[in-house]
Short mmCIF file of C-alpha atoms and ligand atoms in Angstrom, two decimals:
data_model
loop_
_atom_site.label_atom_id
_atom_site.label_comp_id
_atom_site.label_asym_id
_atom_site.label_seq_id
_atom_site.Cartn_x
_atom_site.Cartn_y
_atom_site.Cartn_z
CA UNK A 8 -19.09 8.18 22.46
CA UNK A 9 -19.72 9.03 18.71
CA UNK A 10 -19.56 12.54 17.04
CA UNK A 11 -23.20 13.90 17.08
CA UNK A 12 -24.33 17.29 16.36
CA UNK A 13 -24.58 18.05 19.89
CA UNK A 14 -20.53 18.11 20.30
CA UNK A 15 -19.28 19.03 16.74
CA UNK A 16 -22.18 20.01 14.32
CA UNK A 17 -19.77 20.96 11.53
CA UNK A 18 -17.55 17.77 11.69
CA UNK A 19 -20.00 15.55 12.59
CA UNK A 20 -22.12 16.76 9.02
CA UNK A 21 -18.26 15.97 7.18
CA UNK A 22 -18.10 12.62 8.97
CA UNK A 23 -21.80 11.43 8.28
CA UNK A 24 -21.15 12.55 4.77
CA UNK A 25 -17.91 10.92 3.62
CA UNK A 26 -19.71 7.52 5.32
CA UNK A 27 -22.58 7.50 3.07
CA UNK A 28 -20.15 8.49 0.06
CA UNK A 29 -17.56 5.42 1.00
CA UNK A 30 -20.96 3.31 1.62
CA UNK A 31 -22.20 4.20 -1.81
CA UNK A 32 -19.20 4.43 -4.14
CA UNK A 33 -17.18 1.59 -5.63
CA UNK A 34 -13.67 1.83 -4.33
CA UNK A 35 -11.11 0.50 -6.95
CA UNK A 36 -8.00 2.37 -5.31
CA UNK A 37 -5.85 -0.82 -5.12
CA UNK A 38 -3.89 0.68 -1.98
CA UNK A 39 -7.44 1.83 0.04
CA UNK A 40 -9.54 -0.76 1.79
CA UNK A 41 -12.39 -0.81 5.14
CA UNK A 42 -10.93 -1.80 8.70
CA UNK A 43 -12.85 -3.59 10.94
CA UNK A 44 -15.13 -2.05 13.64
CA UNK A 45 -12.43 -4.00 15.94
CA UNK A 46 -9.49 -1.99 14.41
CA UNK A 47 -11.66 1.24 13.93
CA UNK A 48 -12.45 0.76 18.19
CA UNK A 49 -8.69 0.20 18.71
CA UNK A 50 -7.58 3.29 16.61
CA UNK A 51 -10.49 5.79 18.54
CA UNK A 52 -9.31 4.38 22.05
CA UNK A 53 -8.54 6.20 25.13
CA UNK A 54 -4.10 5.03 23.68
CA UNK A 55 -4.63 8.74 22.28
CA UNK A 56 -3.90 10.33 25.51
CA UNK A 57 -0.70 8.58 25.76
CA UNK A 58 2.86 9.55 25.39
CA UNK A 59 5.42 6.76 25.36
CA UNK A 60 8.34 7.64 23.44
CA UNK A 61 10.98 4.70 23.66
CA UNK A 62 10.64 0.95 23.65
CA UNK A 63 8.68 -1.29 25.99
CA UNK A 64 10.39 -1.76 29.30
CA UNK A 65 12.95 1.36 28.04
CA UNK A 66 10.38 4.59 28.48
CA UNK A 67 11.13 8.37 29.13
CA UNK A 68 7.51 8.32 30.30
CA UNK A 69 6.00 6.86 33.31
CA UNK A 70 2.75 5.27 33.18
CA UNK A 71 3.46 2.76 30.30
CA UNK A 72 2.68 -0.08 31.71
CA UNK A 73 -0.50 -1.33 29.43
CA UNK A 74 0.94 0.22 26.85
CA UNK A 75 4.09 -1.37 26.72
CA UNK A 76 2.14 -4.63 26.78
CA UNK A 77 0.20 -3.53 23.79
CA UNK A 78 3.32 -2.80 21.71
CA UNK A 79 4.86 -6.03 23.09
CA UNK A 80 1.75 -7.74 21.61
CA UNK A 81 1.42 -5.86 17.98
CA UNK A 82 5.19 -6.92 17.56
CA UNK A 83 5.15 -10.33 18.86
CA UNK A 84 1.97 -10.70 16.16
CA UNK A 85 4.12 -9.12 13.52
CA UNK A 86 6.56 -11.64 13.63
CA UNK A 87 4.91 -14.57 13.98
CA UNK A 88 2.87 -13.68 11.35
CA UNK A 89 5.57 -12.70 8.60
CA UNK A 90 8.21 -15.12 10.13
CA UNK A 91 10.76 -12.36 10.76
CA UNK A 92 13.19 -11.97 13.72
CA UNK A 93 12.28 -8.69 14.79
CA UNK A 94 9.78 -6.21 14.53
CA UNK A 95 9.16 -2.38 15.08
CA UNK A 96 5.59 -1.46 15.14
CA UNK A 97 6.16 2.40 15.33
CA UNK A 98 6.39 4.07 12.29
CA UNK A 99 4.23 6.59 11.99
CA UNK A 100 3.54 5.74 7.99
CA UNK A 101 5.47 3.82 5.49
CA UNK A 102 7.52 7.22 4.22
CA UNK A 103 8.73 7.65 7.48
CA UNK A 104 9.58 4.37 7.79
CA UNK A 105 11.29 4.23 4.65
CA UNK A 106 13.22 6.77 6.00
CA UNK A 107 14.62 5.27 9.20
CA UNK A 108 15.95 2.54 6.52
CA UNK A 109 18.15 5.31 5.34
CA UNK A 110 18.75 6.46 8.25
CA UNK A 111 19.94 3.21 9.47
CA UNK A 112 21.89 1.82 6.52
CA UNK A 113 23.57 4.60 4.20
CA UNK A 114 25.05 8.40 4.88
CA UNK A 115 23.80 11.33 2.69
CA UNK A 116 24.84 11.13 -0.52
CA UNK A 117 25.05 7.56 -0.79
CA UNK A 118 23.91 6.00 -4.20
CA UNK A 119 20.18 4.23 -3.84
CA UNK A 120 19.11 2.08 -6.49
CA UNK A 121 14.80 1.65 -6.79
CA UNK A 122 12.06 1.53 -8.92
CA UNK A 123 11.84 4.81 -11.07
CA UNK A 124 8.39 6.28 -9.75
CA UNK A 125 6.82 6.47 -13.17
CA UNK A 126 7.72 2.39 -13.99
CA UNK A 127 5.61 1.84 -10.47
CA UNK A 128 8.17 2.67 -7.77
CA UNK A 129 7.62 4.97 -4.81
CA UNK A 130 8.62 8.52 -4.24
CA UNK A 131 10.59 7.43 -1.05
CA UNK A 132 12.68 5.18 -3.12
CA UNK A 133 15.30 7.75 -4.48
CA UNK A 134 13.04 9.94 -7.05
CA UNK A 135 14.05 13.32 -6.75
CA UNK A 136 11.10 15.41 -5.33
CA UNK A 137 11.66 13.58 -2.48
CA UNK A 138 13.98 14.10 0.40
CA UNK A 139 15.08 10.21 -0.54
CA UNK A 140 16.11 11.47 -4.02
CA UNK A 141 17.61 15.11 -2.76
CA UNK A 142 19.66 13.60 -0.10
CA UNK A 143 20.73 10.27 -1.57
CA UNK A 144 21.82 9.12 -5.20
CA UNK A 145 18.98 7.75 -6.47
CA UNK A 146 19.39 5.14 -9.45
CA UNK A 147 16.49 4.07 -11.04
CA UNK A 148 15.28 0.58 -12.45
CA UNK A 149 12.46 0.18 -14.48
CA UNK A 150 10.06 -2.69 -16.31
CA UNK A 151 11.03 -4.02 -19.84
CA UNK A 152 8.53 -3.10 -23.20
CA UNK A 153 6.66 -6.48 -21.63
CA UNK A 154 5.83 -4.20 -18.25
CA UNK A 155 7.39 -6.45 -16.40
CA UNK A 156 10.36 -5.49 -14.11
CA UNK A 157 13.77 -5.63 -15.95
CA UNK A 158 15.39 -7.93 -13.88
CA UNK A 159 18.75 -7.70 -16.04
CA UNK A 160 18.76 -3.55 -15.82
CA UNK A 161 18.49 -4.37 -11.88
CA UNK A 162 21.32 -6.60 -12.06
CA UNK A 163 23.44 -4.19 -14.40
CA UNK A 164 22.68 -1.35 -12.78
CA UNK A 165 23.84 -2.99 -9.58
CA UNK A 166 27.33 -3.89 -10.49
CA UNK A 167 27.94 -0.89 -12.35
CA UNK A 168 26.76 1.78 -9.34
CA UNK A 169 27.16 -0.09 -6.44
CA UNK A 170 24.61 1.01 -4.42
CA UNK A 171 24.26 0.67 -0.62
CA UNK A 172 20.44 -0.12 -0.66
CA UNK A 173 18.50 -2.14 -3.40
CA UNK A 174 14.56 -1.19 -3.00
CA UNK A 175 12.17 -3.35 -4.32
CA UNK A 176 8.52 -3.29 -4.54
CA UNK A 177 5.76 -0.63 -5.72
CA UNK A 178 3.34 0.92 -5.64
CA UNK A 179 1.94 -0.04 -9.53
CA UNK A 180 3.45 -3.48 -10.03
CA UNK A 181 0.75 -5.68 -11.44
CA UNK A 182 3.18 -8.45 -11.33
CA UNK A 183 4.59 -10.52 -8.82
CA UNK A 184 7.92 -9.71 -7.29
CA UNK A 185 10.82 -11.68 -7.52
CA UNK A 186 12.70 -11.57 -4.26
CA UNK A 187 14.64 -14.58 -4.80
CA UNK A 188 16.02 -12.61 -7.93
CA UNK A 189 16.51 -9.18 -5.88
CA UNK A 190 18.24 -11.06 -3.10
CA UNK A 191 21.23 -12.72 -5.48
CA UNK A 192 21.23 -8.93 -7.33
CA UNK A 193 21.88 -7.41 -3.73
CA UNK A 194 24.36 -9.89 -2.18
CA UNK A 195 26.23 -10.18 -5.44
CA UNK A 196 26.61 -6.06 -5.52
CA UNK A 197 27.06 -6.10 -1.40
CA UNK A 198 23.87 -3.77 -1.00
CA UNK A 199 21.41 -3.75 1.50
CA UNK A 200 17.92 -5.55 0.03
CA UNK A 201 14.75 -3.72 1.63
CA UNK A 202 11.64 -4.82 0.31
CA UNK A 203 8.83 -2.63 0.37
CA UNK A 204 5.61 -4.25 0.46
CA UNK A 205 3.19 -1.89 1.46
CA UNK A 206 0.92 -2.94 -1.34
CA UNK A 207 0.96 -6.73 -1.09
CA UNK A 208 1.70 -7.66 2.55
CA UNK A 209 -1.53 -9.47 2.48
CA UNK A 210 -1.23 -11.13 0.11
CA UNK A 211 2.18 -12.38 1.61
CA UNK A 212 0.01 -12.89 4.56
CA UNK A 213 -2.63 -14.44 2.79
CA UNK A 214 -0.33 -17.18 1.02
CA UNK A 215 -0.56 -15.76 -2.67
CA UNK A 216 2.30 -13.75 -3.10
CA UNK A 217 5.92 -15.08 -2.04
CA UNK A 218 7.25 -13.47 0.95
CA UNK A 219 10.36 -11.35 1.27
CA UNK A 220 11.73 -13.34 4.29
CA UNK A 221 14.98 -14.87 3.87
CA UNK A 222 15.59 -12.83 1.20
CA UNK A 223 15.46 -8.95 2.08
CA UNK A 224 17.41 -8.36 5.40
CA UNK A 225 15.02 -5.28 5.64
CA UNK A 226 11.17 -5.23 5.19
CA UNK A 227 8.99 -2.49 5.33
CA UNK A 228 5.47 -2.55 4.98
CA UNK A 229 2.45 -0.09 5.96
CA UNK A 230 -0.52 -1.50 7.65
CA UNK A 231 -3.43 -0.07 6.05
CA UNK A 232 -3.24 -1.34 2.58
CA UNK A 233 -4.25 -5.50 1.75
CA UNK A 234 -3.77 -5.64 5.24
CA UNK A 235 -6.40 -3.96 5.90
CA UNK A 236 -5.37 -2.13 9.19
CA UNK A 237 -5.00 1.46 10.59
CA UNK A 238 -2.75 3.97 8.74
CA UNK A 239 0.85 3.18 9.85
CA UNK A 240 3.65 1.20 9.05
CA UNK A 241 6.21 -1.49 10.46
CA UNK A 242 9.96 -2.62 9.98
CA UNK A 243 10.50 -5.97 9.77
CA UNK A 244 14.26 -7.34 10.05
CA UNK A 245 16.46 -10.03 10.96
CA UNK A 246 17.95 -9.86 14.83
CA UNK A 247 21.62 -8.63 13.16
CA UNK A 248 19.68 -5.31 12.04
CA UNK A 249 17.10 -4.61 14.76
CA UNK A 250 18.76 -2.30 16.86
CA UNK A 251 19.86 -0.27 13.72
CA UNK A 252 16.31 0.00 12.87
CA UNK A 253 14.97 1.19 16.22
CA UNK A 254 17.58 3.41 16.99
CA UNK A 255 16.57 4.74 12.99
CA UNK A 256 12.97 4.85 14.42
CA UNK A 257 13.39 6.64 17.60
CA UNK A 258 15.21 8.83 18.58
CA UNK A 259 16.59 9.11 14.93
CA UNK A 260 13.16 10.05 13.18
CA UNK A 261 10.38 10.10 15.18
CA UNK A 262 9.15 11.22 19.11
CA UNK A 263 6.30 9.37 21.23
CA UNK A 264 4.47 6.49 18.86
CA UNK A 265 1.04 6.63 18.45
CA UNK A 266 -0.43 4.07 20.83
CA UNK A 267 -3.64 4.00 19.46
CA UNK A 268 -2.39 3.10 15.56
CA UNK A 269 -0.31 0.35 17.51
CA UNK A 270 -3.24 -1.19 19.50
CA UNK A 271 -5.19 -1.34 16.08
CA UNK A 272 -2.10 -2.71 14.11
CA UNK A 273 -2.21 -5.45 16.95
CA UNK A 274 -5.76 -5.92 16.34
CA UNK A 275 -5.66 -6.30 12.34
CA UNK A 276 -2.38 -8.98 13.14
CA UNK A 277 -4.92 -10.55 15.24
CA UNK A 278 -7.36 -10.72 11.45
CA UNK A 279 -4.89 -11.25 9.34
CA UNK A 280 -3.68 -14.94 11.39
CA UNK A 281 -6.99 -16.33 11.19
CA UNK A 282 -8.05 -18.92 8.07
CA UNK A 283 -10.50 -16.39 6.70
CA UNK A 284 -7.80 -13.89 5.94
CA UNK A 285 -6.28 -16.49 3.47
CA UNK A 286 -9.38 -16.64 1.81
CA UNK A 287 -9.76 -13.17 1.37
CA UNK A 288 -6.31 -12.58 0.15
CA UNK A 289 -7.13 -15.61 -2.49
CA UNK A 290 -10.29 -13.74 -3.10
CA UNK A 291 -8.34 -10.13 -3.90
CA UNK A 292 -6.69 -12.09 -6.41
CA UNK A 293 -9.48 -13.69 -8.10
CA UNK A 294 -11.05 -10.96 -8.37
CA UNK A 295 -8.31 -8.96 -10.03
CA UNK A 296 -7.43 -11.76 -12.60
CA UNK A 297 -11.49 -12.04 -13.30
CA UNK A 298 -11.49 -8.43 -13.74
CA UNK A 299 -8.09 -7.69 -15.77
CA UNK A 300 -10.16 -10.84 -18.08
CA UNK A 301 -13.16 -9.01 -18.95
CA UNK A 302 -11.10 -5.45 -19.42
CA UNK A 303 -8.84 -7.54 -21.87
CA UNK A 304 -11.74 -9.02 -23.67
CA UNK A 305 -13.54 -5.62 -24.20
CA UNK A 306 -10.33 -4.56 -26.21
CA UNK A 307 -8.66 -2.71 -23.54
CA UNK A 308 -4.53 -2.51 -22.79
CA UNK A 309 -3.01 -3.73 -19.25
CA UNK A 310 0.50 -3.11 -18.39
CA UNK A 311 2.26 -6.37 -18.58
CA UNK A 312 -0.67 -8.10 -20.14
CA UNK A 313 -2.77 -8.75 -17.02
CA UNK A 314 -2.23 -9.55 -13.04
CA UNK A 315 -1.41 -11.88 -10.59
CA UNK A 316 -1.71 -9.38 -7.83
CA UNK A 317 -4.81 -6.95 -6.61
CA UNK A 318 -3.45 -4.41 -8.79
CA UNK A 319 -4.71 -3.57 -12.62
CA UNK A 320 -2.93 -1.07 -14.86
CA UNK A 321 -5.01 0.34 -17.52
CA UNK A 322 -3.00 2.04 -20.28
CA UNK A 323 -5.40 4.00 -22.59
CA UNK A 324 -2.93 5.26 -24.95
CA UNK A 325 -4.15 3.68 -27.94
CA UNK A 326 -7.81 4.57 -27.04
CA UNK A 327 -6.71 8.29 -27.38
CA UNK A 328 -8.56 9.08 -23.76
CA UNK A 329 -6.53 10.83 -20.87
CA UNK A 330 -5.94 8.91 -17.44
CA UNK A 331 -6.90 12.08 -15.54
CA UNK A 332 -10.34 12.37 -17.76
CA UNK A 333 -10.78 9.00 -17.44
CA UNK A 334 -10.76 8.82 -13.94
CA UNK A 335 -12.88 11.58 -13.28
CA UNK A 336 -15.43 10.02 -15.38
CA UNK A 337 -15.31 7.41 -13.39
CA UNK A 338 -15.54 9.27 -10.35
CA UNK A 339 -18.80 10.70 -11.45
CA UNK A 340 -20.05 7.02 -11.80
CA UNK A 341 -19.45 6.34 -8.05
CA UNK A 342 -16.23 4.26 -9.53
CA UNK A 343 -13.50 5.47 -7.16
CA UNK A 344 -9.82 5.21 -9.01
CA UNK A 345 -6.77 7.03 -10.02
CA UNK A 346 -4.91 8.17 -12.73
CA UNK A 347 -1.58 7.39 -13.18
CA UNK A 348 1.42 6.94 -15.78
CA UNK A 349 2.11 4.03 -17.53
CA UNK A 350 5.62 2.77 -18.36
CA UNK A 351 6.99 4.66 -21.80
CA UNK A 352 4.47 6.99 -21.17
CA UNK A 353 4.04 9.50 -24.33
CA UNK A 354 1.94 11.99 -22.28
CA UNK A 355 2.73 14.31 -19.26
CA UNK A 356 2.66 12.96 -15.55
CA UNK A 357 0.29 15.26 -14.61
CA UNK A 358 -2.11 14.02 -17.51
CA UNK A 359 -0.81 10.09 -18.02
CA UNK A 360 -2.15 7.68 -19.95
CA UNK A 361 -3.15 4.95 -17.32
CA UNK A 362 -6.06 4.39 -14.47
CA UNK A 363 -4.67 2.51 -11.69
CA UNK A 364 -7.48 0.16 -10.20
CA UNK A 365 -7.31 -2.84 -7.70
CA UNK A 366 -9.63 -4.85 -6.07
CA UNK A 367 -8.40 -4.97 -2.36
CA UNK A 368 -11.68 -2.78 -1.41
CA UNK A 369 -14.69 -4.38 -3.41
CA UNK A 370 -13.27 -7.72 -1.58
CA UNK A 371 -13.50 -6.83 1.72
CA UNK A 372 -17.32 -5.39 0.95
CA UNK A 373 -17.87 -9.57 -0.22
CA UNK A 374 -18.05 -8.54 -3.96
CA UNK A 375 -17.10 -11.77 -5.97
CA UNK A 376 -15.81 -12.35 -9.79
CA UNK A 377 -19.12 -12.58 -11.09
CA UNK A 378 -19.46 -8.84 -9.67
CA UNK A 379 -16.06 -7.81 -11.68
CA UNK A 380 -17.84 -8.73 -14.80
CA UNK A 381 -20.19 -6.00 -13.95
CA UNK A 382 -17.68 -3.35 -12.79
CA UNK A 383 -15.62 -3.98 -16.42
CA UNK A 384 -18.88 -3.65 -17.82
CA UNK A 385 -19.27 -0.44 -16.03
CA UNK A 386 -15.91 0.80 -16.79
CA UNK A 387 -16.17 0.44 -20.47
CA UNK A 388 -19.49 2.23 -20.27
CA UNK A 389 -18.24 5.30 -18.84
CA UNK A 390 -14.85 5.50 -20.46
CA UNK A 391 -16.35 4.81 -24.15
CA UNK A 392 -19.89 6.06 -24.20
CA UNK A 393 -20.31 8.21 -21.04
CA UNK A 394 -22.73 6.71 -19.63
CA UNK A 395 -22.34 8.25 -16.21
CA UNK A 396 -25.44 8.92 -14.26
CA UNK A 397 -27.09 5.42 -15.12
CA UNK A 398 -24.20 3.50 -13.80
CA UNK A 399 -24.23 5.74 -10.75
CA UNK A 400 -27.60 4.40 -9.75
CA UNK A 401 -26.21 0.88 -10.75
CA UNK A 402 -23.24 1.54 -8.74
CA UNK A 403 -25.47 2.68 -5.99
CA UNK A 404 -27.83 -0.60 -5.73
CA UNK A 405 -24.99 -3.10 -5.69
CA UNK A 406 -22.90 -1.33 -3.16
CA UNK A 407 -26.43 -0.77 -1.16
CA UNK A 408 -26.62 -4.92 -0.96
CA UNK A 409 -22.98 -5.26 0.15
CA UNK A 410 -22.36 -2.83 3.15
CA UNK A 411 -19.00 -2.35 4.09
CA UNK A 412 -17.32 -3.48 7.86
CA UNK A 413 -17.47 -0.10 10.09
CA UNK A 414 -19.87 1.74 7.65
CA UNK A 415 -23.59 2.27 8.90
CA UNK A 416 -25.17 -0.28 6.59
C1 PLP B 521 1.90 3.49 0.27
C2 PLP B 521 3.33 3.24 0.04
C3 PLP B 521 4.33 3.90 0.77
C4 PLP B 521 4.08 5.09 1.66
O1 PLP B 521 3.19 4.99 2.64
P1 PLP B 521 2.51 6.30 3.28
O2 PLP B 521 1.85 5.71 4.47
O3 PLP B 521 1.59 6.86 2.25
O4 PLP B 521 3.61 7.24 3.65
C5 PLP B 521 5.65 3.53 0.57
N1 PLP B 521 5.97 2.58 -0.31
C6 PLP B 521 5.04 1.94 -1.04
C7 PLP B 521 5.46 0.89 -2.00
C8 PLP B 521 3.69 2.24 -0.89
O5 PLP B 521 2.79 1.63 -1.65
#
C-alpha cells in the first residue's frame, strides 16, 4: 500500500513533493544517491514490525526465525563481496558504528589519531564537537599544500602520540587512499587501522578504488552512499576481532536492529555483485574526472588538482565568491550541492571557501561525460554570471529525459 491522501493527506502532499523535487533537480551531493525500487520494497517491508535484538540463532526475542535468515544472508553477502572474515550488518548508521569501534578497541581518554574534519575527515573521527573528540584524544592529520593527504604527518604523528586507533578515510578526499601506506603507519606505531569508507565502498566494490582488506583489521562503511543502499552501516573485520565488534554493537551501543534496513542492505549486496555494478562504479569515476576536466579548463581551483574518485572539491578562494553563496545559487538552479571548507581555509567554517560536488547521483540517473560538460557549463553560469532561472529550466529538461530508479518517471 502507498501513502495516498485518503490515509495521510498532509504527509502524503510532503512525500509527492520531495519526489518531483529529487525527480527534477540535479543531485551533485557526492555522499547522496537513488536506491532501487528492490531496496526501497525491502526497506518499507512488513521487517518493521520486528524486534530481534541479538545475533541470528542467539535472540532475546522469539519469532526470529525469517529474520535471522535475512541477517544471515545480508552478512554472508557482505563478505563475499568485500572479501572480509566477518561481518556485522547492524549498525544503525555509520556514527554509531564508528562508535562501537571505540567501544571495542580503546578506553575513554585514549589518544585517536584521524583526519582533521576541515582537511576532509569525519566528525566521528576524534574532532571535538563530537562525543569521539570529548571522550577520546583526538590527534589530527591533515593533506599537504598539494591537497593530498600528508602521508609523512600520519607517520610522525604516529610515532610521536602513539595512538590506539589510526582512522583513515573521509568524507572530502578527492584522492585515492593509500591503505597499503596506513597499514605499515599503524603496525609500525602498534595502533589499531580502521578504515572508514563510507564514501567509496563502491567503488571498492566496483574495482576502481583499492580495497582496505588485508590492510585495516577494522572496516567500517555505511550502506547508502556509492553503494547505493538503505541508510545504515556495517563492520567489516577479520575473525580475531569479530566478537569485539558485536559485543561493541549490541549490547554495548545499540538495542533491537532494524530488520527492514538489513533486508534492503541484503538486497543492494545482491546489486552491487552483479557485472553492471562494476560498470557503474567505472562510470562514477568517469564522470567525475570528465567533470573536474571541464571545471579546470573554465579557470576554476580543485583541491589536489583534480580526482580519481566520485568526489570534486571546488575551492573558490581566488574567485572571491563564498561556498555557502555559491551553493545556494546553485540550489536555485535545481543544482543540488554543498558548501564546505577547503584545506588552509582563510574564511570561517560556517562560510568556507569550497562546494563539495560528486557524481555518485547523476550516474545512477544514466547521465554520461558528455552530460558533465553540460553541468560544468551550468556551474560556471550560475556561479559567475547568475544565470539561475534559465539553467533551472535546462536543469529541468535533462533530468525530465533521465528519470531516476524508484522516482515516478
Ligand atoms: C557519512 C559518513 C559517516 C557517518 O555516517 P552517518 O550515517 O551520517 O552517521 C562516517 N564516516 C564517513 C567517512 C562518512 O562519509
Amino acid at each position: 500500500m502507498t501513502l495516498t491522501a485518503t490515509t495521510d493527506l498532509e504527509v502524503a502532499e510532503l512525500l509527492r513533493a520531495e519526489e518531483e523535487f529529487q525527480a527534477s533537480t540535479l543531485r551533485l551531493i557526492p555522499s547522496e544517491n537513488y536506491v532501487s525500487p528492490a531496496v526501497l520494497a525491502a526497506s518499507g517491508s512488513v521487517l518493521q514490525n520486528k524486534y530481534s535484538e541479538g545475533y541470528p540463532g542467539r535472540r532475546y526475542y522469539e519469532g526470529n526465525q525469517i529474520v535471522d535468515r535475512v541477517e544471515r544472508l545480508a552478512a554472508e553477502r557482505a563478505t563475499r563481496l568485500f572479501g572480509v572474515d566477518h561481518a556485522n550488518v547492524q549498525p544503525y548508521s555509520g556514527s554509531p558504528a564508528n562508535l562501537a569501534i571505540y567501544l571495542a578497541f580503546a578506553e575513554p581518554g585514549d589518544t585517536i589519531l584521524g583526519m582533521g574534519l576541515p582537511m576532509g575527515g569525519h566528525l566521528t573521527h576524534g574532532w571535538d564537537v563530537s562525543a569521539t573528540g570529548r571522550w577520546f584524544r583526538g590527534i589530527r592529520y591533515g593533506v599537504g599544500q598539494d591537497g593530498r593527504i600528508d602521508l609523512d604527518q600520519v607517520r610522525d604523528l604516529a610515532l610521536a602520540e602513539r595512538p590506539k586507533i589510526i582512522f583513515c578515510g573521509g568524507t572530502a578526499i578527492p584522492r585515492t587512499i593509500d591503505f597499503a601506506a596506513f597499514g605499515e603507519i599503524a603496525r609500525e606505531c602498534g595502533a589499531l587501522l580502521a578504515a572508514d569508507i563510507s564514501h567509496i565502498a563502491g567503488l571498492v566494490v566496483g574495482g576502481v578504488h583499492p580495497s582496505p582488506v588485508g590492510h585495516a583489521p577494522v572496516i567500517m562503511t555505511t550502506t547508502h552512499k556509492t553503494l547505493r543502499g538503505p541508510r545504515g552501516a556495517m563492520l567489516l573485520c577479520d575473525a580475531d576481532r569479530a566478537k569485539a565488534i558485536d559485543r561493541a554493537v549490541f549490547p554495548g551501543l545499540q538495542g533491537g536492529p532494524h530488520d527492514h534496513t538489513t533486508a534492503a542492505i541484503a538486497v543492494a549486496l545482491g546489486e552491487a555483485a552483479r557485472p553492471e555494478f562494476a560498470d557503474y562504479a567505472r562510470a562514477v569515476v568517469d564522470n567525475a574526472k570528465a567533470l573536474a576536466d571541464r571545471l579546470l579548463e573554465l579557470g576554476y581551483d580543485l583541491v589536489s588538482g583534480g580526482t580519481d574518485t566520485h568526489l570534486i572539491l571546488i575551492d573558490l578562494t581566488t574567485t572571491g565568491i563564498g561556498g555557502k553563496p555559491a551553493a545556494k545559487a546553485l540550489d536555485r538552479a535545481g543544482i543540488v550541492a554543498n558548501y564546505n571548507t577547503v584545506p588552509f581555509d582563510t574564511r570561517k567554517p560556517f562560510d568556507p571557501s569550497g562546494v563539495r560536488i560528486g557524481t555518485p547521483a547523476v550516474t545512477t540517473r544514466g547521465l554520461g561525460t558528455a552530460d558533465m560538460i553540460t553541468i560544468a557549463d551550468w556551474i560556471d553560469r550560475v556561479i559567475r554570471t547568475g544565470d539561475e532561472e534559465r539553467v533551472r529550466g535546462e536543469v529541468a529538461e535533462l533530468m525530465a529525459a533521465h528519470p531516476a530508479p524508484g522516482l515516478p518517471a
